[in-house]
PDB file of C-alpha atoms in Angstrom:
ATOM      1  CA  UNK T  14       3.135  -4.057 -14.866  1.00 94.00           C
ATOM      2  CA  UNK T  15      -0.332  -4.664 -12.982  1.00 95.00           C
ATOM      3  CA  UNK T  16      -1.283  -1.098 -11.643  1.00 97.00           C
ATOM      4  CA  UNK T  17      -4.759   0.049  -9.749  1.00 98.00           C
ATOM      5  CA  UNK T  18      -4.960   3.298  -8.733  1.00 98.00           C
ATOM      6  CA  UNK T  19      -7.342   4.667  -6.396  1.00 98.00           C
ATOM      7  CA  UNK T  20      -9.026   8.123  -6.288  1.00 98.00           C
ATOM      8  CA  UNK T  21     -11.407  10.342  -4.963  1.00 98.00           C
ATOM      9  CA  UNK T  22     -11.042   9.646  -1.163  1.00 97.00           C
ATOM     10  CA  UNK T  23     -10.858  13.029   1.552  1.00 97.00           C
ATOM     11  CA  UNK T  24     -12.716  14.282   4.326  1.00 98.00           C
ATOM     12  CA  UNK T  25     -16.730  14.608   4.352  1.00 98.00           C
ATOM     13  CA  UNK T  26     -19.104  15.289   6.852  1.00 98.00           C
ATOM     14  CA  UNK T  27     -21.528  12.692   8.093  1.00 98.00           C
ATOM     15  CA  UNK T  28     -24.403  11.895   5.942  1.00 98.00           C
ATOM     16  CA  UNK T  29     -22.775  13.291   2.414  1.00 98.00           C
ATOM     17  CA  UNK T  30     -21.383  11.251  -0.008  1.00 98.00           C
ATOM     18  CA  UNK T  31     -18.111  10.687  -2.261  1.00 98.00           C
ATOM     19  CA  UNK T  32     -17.125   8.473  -5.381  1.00 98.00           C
ATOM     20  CA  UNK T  33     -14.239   6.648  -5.086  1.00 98.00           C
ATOM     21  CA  UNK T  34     -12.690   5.689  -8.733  1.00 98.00           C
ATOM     22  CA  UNK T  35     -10.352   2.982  -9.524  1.00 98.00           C
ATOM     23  CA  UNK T  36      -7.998   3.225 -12.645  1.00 98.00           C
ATOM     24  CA  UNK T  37      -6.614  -0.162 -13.874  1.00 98.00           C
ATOM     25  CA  UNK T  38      -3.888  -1.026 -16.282  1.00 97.00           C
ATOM     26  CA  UNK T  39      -1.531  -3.725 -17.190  1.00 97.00           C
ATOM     27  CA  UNK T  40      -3.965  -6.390 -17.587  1.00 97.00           C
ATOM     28  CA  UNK T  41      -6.798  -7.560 -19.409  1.00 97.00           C
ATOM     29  CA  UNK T  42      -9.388  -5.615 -16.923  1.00 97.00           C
ATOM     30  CA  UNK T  43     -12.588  -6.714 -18.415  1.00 95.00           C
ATOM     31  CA  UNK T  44     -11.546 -10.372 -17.493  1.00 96.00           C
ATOM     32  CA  UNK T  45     -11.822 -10.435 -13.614  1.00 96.00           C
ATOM     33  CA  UNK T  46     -13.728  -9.407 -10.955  1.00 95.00           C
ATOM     34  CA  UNK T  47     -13.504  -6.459  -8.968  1.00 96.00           C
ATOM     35  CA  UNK T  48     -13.378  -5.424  -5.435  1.00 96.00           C
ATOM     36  CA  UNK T  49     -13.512  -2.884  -2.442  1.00 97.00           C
ATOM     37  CA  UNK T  50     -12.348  -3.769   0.968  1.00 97.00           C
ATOM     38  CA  UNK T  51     -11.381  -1.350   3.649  1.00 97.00           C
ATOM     39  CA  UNK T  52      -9.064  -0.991   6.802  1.00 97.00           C
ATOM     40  CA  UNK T  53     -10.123   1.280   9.133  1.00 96.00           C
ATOM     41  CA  UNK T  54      -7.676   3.004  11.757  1.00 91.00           C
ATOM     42  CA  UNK T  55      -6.655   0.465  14.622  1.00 89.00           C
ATOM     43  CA  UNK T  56      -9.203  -2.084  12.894  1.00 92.00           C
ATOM     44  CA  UNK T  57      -8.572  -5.067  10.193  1.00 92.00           C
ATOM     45  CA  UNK T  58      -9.049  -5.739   6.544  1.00 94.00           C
ATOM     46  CA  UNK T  59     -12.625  -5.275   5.923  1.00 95.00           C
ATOM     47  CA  UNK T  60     -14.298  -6.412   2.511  1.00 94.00           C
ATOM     48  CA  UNK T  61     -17.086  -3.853   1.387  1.00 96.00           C
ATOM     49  CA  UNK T  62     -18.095  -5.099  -2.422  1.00 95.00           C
ATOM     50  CA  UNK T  63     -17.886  -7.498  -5.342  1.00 95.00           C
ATOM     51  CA  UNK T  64     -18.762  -6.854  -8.827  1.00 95.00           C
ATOM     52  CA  UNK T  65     -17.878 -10.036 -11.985  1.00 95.00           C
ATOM     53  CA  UNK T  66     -16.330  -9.189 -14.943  1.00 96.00           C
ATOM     54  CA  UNK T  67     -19.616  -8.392 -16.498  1.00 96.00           C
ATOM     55  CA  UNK T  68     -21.617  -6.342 -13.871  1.00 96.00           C
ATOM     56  CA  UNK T  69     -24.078  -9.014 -13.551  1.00 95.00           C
ATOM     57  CA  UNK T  70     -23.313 -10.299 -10.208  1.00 92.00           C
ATOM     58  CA  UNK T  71     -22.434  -7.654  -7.454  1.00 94.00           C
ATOM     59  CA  UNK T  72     -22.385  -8.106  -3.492  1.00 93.00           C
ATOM     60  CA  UNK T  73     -22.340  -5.840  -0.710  1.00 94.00           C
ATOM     61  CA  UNK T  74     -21.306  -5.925   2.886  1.00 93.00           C
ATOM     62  CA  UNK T  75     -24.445  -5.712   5.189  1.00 92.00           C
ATOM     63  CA  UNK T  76     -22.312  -2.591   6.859  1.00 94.00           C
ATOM     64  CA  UNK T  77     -22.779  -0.916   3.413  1.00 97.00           C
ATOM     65  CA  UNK T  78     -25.878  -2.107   1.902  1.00 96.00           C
ATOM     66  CA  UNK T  79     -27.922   0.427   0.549  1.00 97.00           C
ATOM     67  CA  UNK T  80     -25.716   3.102   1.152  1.00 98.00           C
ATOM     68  CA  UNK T  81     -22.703   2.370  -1.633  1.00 98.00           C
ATOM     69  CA  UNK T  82     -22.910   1.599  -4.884  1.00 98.00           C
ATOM     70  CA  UNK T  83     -20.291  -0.712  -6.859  1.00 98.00           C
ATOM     71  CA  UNK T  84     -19.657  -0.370 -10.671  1.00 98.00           C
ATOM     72  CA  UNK T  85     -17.674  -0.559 -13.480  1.00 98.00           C
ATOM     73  CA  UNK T  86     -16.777   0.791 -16.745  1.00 98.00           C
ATOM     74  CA  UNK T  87     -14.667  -1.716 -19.064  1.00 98.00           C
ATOM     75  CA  UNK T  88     -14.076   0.385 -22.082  1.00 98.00           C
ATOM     76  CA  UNK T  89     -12.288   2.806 -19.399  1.00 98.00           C
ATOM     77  CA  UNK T  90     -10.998   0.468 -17.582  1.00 98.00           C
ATOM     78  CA  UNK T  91     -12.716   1.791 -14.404  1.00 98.00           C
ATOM     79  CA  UNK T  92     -13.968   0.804 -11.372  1.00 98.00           C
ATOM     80  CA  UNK T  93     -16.214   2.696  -8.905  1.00 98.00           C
ATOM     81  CA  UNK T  94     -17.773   3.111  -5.394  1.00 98.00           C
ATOM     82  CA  UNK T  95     -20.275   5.683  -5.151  1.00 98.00           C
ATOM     83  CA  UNK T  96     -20.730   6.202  -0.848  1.00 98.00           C
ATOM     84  CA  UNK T  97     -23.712   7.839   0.269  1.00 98.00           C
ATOM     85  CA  UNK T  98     -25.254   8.382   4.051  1.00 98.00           C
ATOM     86  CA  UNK T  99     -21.202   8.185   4.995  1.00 98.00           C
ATOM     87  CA  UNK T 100     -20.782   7.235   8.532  1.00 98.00           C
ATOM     88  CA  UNK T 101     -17.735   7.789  11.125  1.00 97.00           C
ATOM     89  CA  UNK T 102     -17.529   4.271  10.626  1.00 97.00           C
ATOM     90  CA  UNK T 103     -16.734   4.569   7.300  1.00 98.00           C
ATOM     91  CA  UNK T 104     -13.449   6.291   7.970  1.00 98.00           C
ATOM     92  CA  UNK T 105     -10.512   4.055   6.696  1.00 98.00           C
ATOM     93  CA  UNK T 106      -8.113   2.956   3.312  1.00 98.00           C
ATOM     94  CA  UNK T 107     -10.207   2.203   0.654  1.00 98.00           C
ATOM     95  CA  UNK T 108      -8.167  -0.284  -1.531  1.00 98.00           C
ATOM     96  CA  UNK T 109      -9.338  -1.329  -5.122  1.00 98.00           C
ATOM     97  CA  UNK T 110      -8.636  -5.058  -5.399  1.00 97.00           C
ATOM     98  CA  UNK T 111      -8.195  -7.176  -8.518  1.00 97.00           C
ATOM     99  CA  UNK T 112      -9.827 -11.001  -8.106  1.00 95.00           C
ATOM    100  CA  UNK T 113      -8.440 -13.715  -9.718  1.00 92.00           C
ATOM    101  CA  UNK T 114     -11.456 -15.082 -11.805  1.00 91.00           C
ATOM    102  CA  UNK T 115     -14.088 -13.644 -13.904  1.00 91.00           C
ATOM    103  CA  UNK T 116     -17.175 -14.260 -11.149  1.00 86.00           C
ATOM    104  CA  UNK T 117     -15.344 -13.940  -7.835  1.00 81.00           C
ATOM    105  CA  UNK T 118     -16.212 -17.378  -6.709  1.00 80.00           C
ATOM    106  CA  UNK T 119     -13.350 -19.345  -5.411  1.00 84.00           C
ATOM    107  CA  UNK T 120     -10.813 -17.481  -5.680  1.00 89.00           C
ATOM    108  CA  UNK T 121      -8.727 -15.147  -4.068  1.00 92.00           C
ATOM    109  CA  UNK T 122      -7.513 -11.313  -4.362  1.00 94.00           C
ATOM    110  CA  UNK T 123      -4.359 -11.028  -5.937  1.00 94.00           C
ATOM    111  CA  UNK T 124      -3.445  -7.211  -6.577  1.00 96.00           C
ATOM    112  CA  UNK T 125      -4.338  -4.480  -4.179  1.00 98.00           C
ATOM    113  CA  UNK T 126      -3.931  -0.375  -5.223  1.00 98.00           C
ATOM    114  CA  UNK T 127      -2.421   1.604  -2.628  1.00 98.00           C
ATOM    115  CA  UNK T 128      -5.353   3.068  -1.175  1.00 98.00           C
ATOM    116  CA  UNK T 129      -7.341   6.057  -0.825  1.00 98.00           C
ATOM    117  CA  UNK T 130      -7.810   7.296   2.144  1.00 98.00           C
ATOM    118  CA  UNK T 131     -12.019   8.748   3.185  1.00 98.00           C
ATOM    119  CA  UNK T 132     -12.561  10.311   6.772  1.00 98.00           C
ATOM    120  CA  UNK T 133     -16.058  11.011   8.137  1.00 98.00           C
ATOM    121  CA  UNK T 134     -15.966  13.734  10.410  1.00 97.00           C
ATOM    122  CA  UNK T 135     -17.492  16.784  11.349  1.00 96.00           C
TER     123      UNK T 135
ATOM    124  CA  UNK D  27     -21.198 -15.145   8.245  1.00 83.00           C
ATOM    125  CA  UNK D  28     -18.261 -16.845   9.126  1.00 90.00           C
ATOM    126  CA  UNK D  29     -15.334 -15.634  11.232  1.00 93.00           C
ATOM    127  CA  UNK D  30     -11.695 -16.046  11.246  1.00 95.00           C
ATOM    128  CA  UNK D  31      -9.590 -15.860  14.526  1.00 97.00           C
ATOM    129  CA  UNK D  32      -6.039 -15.397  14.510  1.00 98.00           C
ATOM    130  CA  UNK D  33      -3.251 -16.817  16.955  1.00 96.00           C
ATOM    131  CA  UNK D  34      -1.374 -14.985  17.979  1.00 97.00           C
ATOM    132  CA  UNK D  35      -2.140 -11.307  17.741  1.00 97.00           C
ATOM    133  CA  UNK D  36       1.613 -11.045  17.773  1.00 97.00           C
ATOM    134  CA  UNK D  37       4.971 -13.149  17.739  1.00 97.00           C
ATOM    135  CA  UNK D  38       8.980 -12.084  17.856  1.00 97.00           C
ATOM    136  CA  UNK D  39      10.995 -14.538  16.144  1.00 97.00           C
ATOM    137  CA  UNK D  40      15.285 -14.454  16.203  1.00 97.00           C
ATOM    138  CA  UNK D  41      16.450 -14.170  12.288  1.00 97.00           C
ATOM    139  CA  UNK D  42      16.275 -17.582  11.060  1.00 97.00           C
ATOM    140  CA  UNK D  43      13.887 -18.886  13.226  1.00 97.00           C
ATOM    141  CA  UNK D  44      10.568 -20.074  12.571  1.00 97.00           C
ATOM    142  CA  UNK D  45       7.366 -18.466  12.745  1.00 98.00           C
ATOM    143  CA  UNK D  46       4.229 -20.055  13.131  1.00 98.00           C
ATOM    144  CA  UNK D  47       0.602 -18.489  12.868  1.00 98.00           C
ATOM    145  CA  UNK D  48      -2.933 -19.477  13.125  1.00 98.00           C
ATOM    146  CA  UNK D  49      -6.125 -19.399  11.491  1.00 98.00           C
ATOM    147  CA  UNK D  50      -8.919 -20.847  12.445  1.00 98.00           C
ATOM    148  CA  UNK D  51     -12.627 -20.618  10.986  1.00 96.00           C
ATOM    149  CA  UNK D  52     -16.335 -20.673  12.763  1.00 95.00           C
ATOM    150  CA  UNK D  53     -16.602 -23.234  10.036  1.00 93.00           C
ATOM    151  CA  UNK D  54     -15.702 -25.192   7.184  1.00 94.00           C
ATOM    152  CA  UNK D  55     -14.186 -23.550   4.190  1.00 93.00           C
ATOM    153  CA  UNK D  56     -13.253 -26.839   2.443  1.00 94.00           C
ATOM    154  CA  UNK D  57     -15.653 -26.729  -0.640  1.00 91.00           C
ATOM    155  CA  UNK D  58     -16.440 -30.810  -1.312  1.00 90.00           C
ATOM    156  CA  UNK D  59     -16.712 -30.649  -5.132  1.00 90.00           C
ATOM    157  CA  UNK D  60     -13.500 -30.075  -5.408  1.00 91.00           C
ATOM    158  CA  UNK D  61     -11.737 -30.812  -2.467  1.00 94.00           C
ATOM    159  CA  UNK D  62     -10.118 -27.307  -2.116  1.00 94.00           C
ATOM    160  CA  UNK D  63      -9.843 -25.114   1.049  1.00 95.00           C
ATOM    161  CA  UNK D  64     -10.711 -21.367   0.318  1.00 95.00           C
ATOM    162  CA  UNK D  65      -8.466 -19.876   2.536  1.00 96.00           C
ATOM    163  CA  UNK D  66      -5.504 -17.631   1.376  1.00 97.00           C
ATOM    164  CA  UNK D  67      -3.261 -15.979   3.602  1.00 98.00           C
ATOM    165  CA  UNK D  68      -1.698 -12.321   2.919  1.00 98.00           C
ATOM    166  CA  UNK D  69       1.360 -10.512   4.440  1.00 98.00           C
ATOM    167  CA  UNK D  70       1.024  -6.346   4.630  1.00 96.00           C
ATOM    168  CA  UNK D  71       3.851  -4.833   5.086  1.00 96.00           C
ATOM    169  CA  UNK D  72       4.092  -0.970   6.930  1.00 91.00           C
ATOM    170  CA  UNK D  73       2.543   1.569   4.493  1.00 92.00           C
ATOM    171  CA  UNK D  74       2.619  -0.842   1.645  1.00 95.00           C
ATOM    172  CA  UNK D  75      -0.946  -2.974   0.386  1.00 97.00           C
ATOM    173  CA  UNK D  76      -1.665  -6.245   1.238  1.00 97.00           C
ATOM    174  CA  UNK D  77       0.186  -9.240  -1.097  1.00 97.00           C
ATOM    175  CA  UNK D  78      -1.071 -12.523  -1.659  1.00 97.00           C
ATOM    176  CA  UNK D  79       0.982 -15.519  -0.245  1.00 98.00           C
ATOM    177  CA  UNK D  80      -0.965 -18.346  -0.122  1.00 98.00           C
ATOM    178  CA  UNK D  81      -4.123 -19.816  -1.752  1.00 96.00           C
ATOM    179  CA  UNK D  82      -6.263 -22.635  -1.646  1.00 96.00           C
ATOM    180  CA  UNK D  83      -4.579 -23.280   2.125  1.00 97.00           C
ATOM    181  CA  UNK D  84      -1.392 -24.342   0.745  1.00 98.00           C
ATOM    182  CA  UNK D  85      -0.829 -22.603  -2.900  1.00 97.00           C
ATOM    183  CA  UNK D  86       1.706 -20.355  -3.213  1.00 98.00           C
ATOM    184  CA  UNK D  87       1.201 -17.098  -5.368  1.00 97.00           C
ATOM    185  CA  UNK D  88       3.922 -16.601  -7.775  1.00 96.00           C
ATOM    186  CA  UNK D  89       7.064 -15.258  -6.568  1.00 96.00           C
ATOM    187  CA  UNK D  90       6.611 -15.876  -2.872  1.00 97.00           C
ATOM    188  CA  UNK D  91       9.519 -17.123  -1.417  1.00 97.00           C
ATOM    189  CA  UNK D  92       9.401 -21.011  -0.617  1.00 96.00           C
ATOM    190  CA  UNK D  93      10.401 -20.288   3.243  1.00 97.00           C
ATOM    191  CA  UNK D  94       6.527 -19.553   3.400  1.00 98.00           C
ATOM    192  CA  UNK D  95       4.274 -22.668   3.608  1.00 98.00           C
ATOM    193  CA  UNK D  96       0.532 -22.654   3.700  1.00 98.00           C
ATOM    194  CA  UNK D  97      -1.506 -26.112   5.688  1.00 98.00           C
ATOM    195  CA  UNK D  98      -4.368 -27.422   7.583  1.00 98.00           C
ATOM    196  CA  UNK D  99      -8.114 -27.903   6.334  1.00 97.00           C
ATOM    197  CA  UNK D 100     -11.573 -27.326   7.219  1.00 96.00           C
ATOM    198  CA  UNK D 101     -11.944 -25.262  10.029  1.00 97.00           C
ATOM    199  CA  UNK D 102      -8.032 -24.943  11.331  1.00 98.00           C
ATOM    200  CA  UNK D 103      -4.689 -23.790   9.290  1.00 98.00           C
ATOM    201  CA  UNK D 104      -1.445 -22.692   9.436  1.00 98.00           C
ATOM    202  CA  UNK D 105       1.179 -20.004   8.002  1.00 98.00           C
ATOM    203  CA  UNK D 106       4.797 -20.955   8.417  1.00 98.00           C
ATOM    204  CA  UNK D 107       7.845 -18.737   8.211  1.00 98.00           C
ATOM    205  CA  UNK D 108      10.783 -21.025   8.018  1.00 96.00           C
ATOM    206  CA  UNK D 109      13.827 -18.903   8.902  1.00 94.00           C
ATOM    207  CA  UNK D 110      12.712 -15.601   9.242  1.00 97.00           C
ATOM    208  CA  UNK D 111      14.084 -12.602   7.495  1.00 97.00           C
ATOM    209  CA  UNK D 112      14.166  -8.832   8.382  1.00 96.00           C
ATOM    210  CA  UNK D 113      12.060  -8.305   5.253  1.00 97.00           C
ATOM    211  CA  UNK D 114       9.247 -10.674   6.901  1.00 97.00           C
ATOM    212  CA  UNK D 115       8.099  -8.205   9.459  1.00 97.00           C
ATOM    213  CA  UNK D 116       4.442  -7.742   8.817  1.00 97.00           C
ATOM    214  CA  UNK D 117       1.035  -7.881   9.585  1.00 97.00           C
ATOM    215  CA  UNK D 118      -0.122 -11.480   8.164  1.00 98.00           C
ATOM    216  CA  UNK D 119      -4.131 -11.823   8.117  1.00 98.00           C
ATOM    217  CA  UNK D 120      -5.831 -14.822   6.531  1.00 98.00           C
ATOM    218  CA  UNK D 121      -8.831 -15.134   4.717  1.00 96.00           C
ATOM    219  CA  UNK D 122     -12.166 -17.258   3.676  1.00 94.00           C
ATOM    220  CA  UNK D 123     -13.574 -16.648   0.606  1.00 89.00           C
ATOM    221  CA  UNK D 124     -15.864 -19.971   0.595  1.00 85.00           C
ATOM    222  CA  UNK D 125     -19.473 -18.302   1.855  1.00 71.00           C
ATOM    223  CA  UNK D 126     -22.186 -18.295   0.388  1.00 67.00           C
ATOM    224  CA  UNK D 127     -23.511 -15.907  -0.559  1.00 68.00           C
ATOM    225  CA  UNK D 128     -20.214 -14.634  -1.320  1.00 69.00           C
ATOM    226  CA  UNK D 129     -18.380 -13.267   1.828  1.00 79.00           C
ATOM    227  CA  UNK D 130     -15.001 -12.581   2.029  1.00 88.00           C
ATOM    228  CA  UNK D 131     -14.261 -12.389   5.541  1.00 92.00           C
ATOM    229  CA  UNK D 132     -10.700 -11.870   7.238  1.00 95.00           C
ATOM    230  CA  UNK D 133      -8.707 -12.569  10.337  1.00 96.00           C
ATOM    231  CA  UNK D 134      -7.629 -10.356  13.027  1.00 96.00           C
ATOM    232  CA  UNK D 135      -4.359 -10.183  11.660  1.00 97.00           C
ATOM    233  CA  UNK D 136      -1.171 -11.277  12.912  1.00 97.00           C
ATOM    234  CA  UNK D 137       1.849  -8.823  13.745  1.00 97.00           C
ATOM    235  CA  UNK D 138       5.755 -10.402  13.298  1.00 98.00           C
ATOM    236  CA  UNK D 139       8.324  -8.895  14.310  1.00 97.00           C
ATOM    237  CA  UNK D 140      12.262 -10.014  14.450  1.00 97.00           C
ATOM    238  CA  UNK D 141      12.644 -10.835  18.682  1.00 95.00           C
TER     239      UNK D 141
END
């Protein structure tokens, strides 16, 4: 069975950071494309980043650019958000998403985690 | 970037009815080389993920139930519930996943609920 399981979420103060970690099993993980997207309290689905199968193409959100990093670790079968500069804004869900192709070009998500949850707050 | 809008933001439906939702898109996401809309359509139920439904406008993901239907192209689509069931209340939000550079961008959502 297709499993992601998200990690590392809680509550932080304004401008500190967290690392979100995504553990993935049941499927060949070093084959697809990974993702972050977000829903924030009251808000929709919000995509935050994008990294291929090999690391070599990754994408950000402009809300998030230069302030999270996306990565990956296939022999673990890992995935990663490191957050820095956290906002109020970027209290919500943070899912771990599994895309259906190697690049994440043209096609669409097709497993979600359950979510970990990251408040910004003083 | 482009955006998706919704209609409506919410809809109660008798059991066994049918449910119709919206989706349009501030532009085309029908990619020409290979004539395929890049719009999929998810349903989130309370506390639970989002699940893919429908793909490609009109592609249904394994296992989904045939009462749900996926159509339209270009700029305007559709998500139809025929014969609602208790298990269908949801949140329903589409999504485009044609811009370049990659965007994936979605709707407002959609909240069903049995009238």
């Amino acid at each position: 069975e297709m499993q992601l399981v998200e990690s590392g979420g809680g509550l932080v103060q304004p401008g500190r950071s967290l690392r979100l970690s995504c553990a993935a099993s049941g499927f060949t993980f070093d084959d697809y494309a990974m993702h972050w997207v977000r829903h924030a309290p009251g808000k929709g689905l919000e995509w935050v980043s994008l990294i291929s199968w090999n690391s070599n193409s990754i994408m950000y959100a402009d809300s998030v650019k230069g302030r999270f990093t996306i990565s990956r670790d296939n022999a673990k079968n890992s995935l990663y958000l490191q957050m820095n500069s956290l906002r109020a804004e970027d209290t919500a869900l943070y899912y771990c998403v599994k895309d259906m192709s190697r690049g994440g070009s043209g096609w669409p998500l097709d497993h979600w985690g359950q979510g970990t949850p990251v408040t910004v707050s003083s | 970037d482009i955006v998706m809008t919704q209609s409506p933001d919410s809809l109660a439906v008798s059991l066994g009815e049918r449910a119709t939702i919206n989706c349009k898109s501030s532009q085309s996401v029908l990619y020409s080389s290979n004539n395929k809309n890049y719009l999929a359509w998810y349903q989130q139920k309370p506390g639970q993920p989002p699940k893919l439904l429908i793909f490609w406008a009109s592609t249904r993901q394994s296992g989904v139930p045939d009462r749900f239907s996926g159509s339209g192209s270009g700029t305007d689509f559709t998500l139809t519930i025929s014969g609602l069931q208790a298990e269908d209340v949801a949140v329903y939000y589409c999504q485009q996943f044609y811009s370049s550079p990659p965007m994936w961008t979605f709707g407002q959502g959609t909240k069903v609920e049995i009238k």
